[in-house]
Tab-separated table of C-alpha atoms in Angstrom:
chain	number	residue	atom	x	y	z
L	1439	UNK	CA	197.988	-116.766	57.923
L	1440	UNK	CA	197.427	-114.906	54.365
L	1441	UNK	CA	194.572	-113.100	55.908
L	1442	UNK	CA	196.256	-112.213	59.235
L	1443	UNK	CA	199.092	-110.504	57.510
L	1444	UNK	CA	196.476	-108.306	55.312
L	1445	UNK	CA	194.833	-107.080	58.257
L	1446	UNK	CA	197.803	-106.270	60.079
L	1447	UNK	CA	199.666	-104.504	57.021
L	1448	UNK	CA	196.353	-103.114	56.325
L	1449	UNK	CA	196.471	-101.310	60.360
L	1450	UNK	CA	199.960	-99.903	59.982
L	1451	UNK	CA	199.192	-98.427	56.700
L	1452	UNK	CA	196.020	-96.691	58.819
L	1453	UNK	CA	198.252	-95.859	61.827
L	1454	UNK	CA	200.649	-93.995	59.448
L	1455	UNK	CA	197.829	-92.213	57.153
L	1456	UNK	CA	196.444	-91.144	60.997
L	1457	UNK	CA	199.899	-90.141	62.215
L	1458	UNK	CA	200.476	-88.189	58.945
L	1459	UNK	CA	197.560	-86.614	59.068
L	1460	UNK	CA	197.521	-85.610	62.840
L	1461	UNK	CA	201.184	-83.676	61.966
L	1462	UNK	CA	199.675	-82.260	58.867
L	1463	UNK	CA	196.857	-80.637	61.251
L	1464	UNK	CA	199.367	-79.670	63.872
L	1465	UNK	CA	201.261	-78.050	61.402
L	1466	UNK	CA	198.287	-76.048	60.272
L	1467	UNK	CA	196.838	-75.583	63.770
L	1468	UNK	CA	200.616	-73.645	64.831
L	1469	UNK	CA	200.497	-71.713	61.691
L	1470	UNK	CA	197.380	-70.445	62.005
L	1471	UNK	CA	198.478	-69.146	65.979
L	1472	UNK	CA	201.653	-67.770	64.861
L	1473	UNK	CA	201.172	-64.155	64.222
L	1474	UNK	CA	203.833	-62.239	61.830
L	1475	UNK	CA	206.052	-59.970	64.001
L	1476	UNK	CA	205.364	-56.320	64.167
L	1477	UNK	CA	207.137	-54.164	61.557
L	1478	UNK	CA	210.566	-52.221	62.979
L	1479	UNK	CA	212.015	-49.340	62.004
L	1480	UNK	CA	216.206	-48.858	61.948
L	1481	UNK	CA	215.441	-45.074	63.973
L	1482	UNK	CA	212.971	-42.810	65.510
L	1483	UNK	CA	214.244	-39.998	63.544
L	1484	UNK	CA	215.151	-39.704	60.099
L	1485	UNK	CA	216.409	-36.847	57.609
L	1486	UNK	CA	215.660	-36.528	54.337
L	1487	UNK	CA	215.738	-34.046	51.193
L	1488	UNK	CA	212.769	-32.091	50.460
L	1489	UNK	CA	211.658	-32.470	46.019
L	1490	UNK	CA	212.849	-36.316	45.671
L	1491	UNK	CA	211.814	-39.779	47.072
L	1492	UNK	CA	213.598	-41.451	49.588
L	1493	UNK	CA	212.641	-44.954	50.496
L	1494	UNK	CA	212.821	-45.972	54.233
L	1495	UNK	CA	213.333	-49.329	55.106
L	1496	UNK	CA	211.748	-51.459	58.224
L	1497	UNK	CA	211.962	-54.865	58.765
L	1498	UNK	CA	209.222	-58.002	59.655
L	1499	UNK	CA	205.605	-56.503	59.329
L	1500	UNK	CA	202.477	-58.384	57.567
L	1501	UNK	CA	202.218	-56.709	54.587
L	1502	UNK	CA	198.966	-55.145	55.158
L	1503	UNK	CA	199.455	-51.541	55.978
L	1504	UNK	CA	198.179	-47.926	56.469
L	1505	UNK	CA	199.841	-44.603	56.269
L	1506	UNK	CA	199.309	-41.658	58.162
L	1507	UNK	CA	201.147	-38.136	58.199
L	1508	UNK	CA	200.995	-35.683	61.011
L	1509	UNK	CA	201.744	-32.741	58.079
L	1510	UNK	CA	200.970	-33.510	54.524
L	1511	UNK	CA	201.978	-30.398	53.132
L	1512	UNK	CA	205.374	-31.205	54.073
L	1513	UNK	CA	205.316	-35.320	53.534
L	1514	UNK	CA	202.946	-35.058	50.705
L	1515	UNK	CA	201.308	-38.919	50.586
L	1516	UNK	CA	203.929	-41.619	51.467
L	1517	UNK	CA	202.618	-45.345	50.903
L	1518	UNK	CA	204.984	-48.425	51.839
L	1519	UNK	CA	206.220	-50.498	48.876
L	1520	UNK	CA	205.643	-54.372	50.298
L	1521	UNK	CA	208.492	-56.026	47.900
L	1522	UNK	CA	211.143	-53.519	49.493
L	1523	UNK	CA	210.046	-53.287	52.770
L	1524	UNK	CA	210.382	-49.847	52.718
L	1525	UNK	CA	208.352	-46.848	53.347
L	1526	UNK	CA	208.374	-44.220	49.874
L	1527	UNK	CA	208.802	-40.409	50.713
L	1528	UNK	CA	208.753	-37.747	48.510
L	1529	UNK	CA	208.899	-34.663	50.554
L	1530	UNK	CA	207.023	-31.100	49.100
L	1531	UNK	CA	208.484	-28.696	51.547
L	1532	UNK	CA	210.835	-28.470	54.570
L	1533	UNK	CA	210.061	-29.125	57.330
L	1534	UNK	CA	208.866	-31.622	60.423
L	1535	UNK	CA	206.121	-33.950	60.255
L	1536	UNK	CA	205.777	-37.567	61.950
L	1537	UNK	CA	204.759	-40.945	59.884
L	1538	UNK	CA	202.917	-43.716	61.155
L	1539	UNK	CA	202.595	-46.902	59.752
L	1540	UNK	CA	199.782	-48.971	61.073
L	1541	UNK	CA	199.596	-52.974	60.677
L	1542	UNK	CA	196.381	-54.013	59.915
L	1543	UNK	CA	196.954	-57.500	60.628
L	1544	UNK	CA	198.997	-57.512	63.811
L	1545	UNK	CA	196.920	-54.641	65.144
L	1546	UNK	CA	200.611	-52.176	65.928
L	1547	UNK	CA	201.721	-49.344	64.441
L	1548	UNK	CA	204.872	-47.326	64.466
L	1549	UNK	CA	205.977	-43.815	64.195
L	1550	UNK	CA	208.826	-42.004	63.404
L	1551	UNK	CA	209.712	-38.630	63.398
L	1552	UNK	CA	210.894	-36.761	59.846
L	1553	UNK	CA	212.786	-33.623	59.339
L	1554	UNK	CA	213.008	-32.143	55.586
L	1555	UNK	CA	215.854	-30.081	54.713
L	1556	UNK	CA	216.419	-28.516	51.725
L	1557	UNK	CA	217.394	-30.332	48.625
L	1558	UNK	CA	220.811	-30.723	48.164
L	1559	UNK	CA	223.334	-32.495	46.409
L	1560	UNK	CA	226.971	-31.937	47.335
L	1561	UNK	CA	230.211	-33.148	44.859
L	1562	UNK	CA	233.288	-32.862	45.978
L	1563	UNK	CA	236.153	-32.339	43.674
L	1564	UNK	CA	238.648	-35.111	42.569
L	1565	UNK	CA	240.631	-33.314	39.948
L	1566	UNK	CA	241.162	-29.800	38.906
L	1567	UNK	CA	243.136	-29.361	35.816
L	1568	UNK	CA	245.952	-26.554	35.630
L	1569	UNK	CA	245.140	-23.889	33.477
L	1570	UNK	CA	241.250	-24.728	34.080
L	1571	UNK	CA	239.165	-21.281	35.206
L	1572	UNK	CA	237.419	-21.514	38.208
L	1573	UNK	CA	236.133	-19.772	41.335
L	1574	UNK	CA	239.475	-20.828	43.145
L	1575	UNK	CA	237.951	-24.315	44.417
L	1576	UNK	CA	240.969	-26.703	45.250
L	1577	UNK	CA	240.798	-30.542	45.621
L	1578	UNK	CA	238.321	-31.649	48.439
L	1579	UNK	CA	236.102	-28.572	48.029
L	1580	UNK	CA	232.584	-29.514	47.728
L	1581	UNK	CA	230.131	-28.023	45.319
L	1582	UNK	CA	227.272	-27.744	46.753
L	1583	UNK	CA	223.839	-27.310	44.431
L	1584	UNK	CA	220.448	-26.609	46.642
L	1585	UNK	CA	217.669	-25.876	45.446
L	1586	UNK	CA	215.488	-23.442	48.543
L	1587	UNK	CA	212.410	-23.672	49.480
L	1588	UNK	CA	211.115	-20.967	47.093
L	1589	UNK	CA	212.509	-22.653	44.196
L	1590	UNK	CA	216.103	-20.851	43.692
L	1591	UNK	CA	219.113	-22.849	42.170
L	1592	UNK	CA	222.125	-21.841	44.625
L	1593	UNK	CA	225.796	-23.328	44.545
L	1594	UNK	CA	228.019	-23.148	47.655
L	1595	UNK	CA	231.725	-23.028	46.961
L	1596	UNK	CA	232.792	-25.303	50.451
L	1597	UNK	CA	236.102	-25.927	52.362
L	1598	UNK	CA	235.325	-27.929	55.304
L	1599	UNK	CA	232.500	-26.531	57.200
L	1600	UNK	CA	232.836	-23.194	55.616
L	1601	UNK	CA	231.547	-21.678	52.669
L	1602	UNK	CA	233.852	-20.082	50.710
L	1603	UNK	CA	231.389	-18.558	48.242
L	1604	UNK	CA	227.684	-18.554	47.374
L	1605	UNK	CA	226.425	-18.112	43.958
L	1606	UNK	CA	223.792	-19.363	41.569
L	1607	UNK	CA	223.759	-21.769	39.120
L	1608	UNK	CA	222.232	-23.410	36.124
L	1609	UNK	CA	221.979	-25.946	33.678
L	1610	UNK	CA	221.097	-25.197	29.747
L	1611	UNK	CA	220.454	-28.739	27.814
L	1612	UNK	CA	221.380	-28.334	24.014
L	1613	UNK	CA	223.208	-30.257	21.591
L	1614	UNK	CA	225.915	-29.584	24.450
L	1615	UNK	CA	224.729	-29.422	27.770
L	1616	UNK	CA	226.095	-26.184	30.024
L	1617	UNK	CA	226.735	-25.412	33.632
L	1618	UNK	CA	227.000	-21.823	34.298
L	1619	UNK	CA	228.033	-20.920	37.769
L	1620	UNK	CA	227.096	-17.045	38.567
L	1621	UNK	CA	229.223	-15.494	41.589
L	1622	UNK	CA	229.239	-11.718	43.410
L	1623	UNK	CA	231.865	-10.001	45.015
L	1624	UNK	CA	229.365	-8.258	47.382
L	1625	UNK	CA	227.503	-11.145	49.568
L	1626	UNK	CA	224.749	-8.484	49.661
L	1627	UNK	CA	223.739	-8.237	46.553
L	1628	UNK	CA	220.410	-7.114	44.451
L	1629	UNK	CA	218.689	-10.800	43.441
L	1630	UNK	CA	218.962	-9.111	40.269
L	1631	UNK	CA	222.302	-7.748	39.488
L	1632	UNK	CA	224.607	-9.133	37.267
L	1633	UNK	CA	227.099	-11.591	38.565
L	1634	UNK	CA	230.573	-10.118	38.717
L	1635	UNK	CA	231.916	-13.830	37.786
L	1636	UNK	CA	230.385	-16.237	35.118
L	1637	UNK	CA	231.734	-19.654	34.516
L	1638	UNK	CA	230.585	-21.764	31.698
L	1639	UNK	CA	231.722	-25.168	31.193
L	1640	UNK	CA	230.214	-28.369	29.151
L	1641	UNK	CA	228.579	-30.269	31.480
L	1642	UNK	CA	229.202	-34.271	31.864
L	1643	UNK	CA	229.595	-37.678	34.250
L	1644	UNK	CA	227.367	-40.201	35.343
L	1645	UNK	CA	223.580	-40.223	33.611
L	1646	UNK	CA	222.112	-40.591	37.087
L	1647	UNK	CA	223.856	-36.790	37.647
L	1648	UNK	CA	221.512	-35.693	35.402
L	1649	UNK	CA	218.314	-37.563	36.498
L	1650	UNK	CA	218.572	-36.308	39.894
L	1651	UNK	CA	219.481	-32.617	38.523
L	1652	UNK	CA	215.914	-33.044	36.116
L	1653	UNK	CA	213.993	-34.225	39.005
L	1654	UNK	CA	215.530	-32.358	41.986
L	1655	UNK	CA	215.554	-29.045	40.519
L	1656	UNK	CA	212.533	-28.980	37.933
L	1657	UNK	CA	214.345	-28.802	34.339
L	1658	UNK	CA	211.774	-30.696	32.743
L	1659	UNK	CA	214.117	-32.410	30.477
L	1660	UNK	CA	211.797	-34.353	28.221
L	1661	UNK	CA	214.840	-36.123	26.756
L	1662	UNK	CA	216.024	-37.370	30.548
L	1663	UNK	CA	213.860	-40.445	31.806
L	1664	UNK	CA	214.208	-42.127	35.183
L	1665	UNK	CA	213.005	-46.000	35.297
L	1666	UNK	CA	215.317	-46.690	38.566
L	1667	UNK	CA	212.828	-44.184	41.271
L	1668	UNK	CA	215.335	-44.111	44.463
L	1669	UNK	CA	218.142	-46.428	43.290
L	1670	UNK	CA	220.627	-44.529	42.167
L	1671	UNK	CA	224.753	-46.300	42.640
L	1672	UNK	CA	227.308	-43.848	43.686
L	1673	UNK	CA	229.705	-42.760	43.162
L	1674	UNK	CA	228.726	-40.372	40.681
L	1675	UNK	CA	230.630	-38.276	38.730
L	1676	UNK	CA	230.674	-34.668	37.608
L	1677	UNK	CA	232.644	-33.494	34.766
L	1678	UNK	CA	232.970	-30.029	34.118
L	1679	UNK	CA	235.254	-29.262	30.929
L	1680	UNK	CA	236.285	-25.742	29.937
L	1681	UNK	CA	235.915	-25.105	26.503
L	1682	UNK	CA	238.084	-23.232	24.941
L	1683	UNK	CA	241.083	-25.023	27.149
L	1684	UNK	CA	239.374	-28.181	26.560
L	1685	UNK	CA	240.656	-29.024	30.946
L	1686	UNK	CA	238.203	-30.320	33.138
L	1687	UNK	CA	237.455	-30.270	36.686
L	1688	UNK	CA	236.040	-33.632	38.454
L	1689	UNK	CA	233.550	-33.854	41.238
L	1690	UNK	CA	232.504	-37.190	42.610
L	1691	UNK	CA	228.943	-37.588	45.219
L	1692	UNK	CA	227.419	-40.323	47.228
L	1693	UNK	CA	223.638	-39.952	47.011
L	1694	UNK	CA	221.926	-42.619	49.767
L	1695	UNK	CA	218.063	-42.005	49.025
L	1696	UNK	CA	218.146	-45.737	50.876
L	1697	UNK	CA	217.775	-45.208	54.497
């Protein structure tokens, strides 16, 4: 009787060591013939700022990729960061150029189209203190700072779709840092006269206002170090104080560099 019961626990222990086992090698067996799902892009189209990265995001995809670039000169050499699922683009000229990224597991590829404007970053202003001077700019004007393809640092004075008035700009980084606007009354100008209007105000805000400024518009701030690359939270703010009135005039942006 002793020796009847052995065997017999001894065969279900078997049974369920074989049963285990079998599953265990299913398992593996449908992993194996499950293949990861071709990477996706949100759009066909996207458009970003020429002179800073933009990251692009796609979903599914192996992780094993390849870049190409219909126009390098414009793309420069984009390469897809696999933790963020996201393609990184850091245009050198406007532009239109197509990117393809090619799975090398799955055997697909994708391609989307890319148009690069001009860098820009627009502010539009919050608060304008009485007694403040100005370039008549009212609450929910934008300032708009681009920086053109050869290289020139131009601010837009905007109301809605229209410009109100196109200038220059820049930024001097001292013990105080200064933003000098530089205006004309005569749209037609010499590039080298002197502006009719100069505004000078200390410049302040949000420390990510002046990362993008360094990197967008080639300061080369030593002091000014960016460990974030794309991430940058909005809203940022631009403070512009006059001072020998010691008033101020706000701006607030929304940078996406996420797509």
């Amino acid at each position: 009787m002793t020796l009847n019961l052995t065997i017999q626990r001894f065969r279900i222990l078997v049974a369920a060591i074989s049963i285990i086992a079998a599953g265990a090698l299913t398992s593996c067996k449908d992993d194996k013939e499950t293949p990861p799902i071709p990477l996706e892009f949100e759009n066909s189209d996207y458009t970003i700022r020429s002179n800073i990265a933009t990251l692009i995001s796609f979903k599914n995809g192996s992780g094993k990729y390849e870049v190409e670039v219909s126009d390098p000169r414009i793309l420069g050499a984009p390469f897809v960061n696999i933790n963020d699922h996201s393609v990184y683009v850091c245009p050198i000229s406007t532009g239109n150029s197509t990117l393809t990224v090619r799975d090398l597991v799955t055997g697909t590829e994708n391609t989307i189209g890319i148009a690069v404007t001009e860098l820009y970053f627009e502010f539009f202003v919050s608060i304008v203190r009485e007694g403040v001077p100005h370039p008549g700019i009212e609450v929910g004007d934008e300032l708009r700072f681009i920086r053109t393809s050869l290289g020139k640092r131009v601010l837009e004075l905007r109301r809605g779709n229209a410009v109100i008035q196109r200038g220059k700009f820049d930024i001097i980084l001292g013990k105080k840092p200064l933003m000098e606007f530089y205006l004309w009354d005569d749209p037609d100008h010499d590039e080298y006269s002197t502006p009719d209007y100069t505004y000078t105000y200390l410049m302040g805000g949000s420390s990510s206002v002046f990362i993008l400024f360094n990197k967008g518009f080639d300061f080369n701030w030593d002091k000014i170090i960016d460990c974030r690359g794309s991430a940058h939270a909005g809203p940022m703010l631009l403070r512009l104080t006059d001072e020998t009135t010691k008033l101020e005039i706000e701006a607030n942006a929304e940078l996406n560099l996420v797509l």
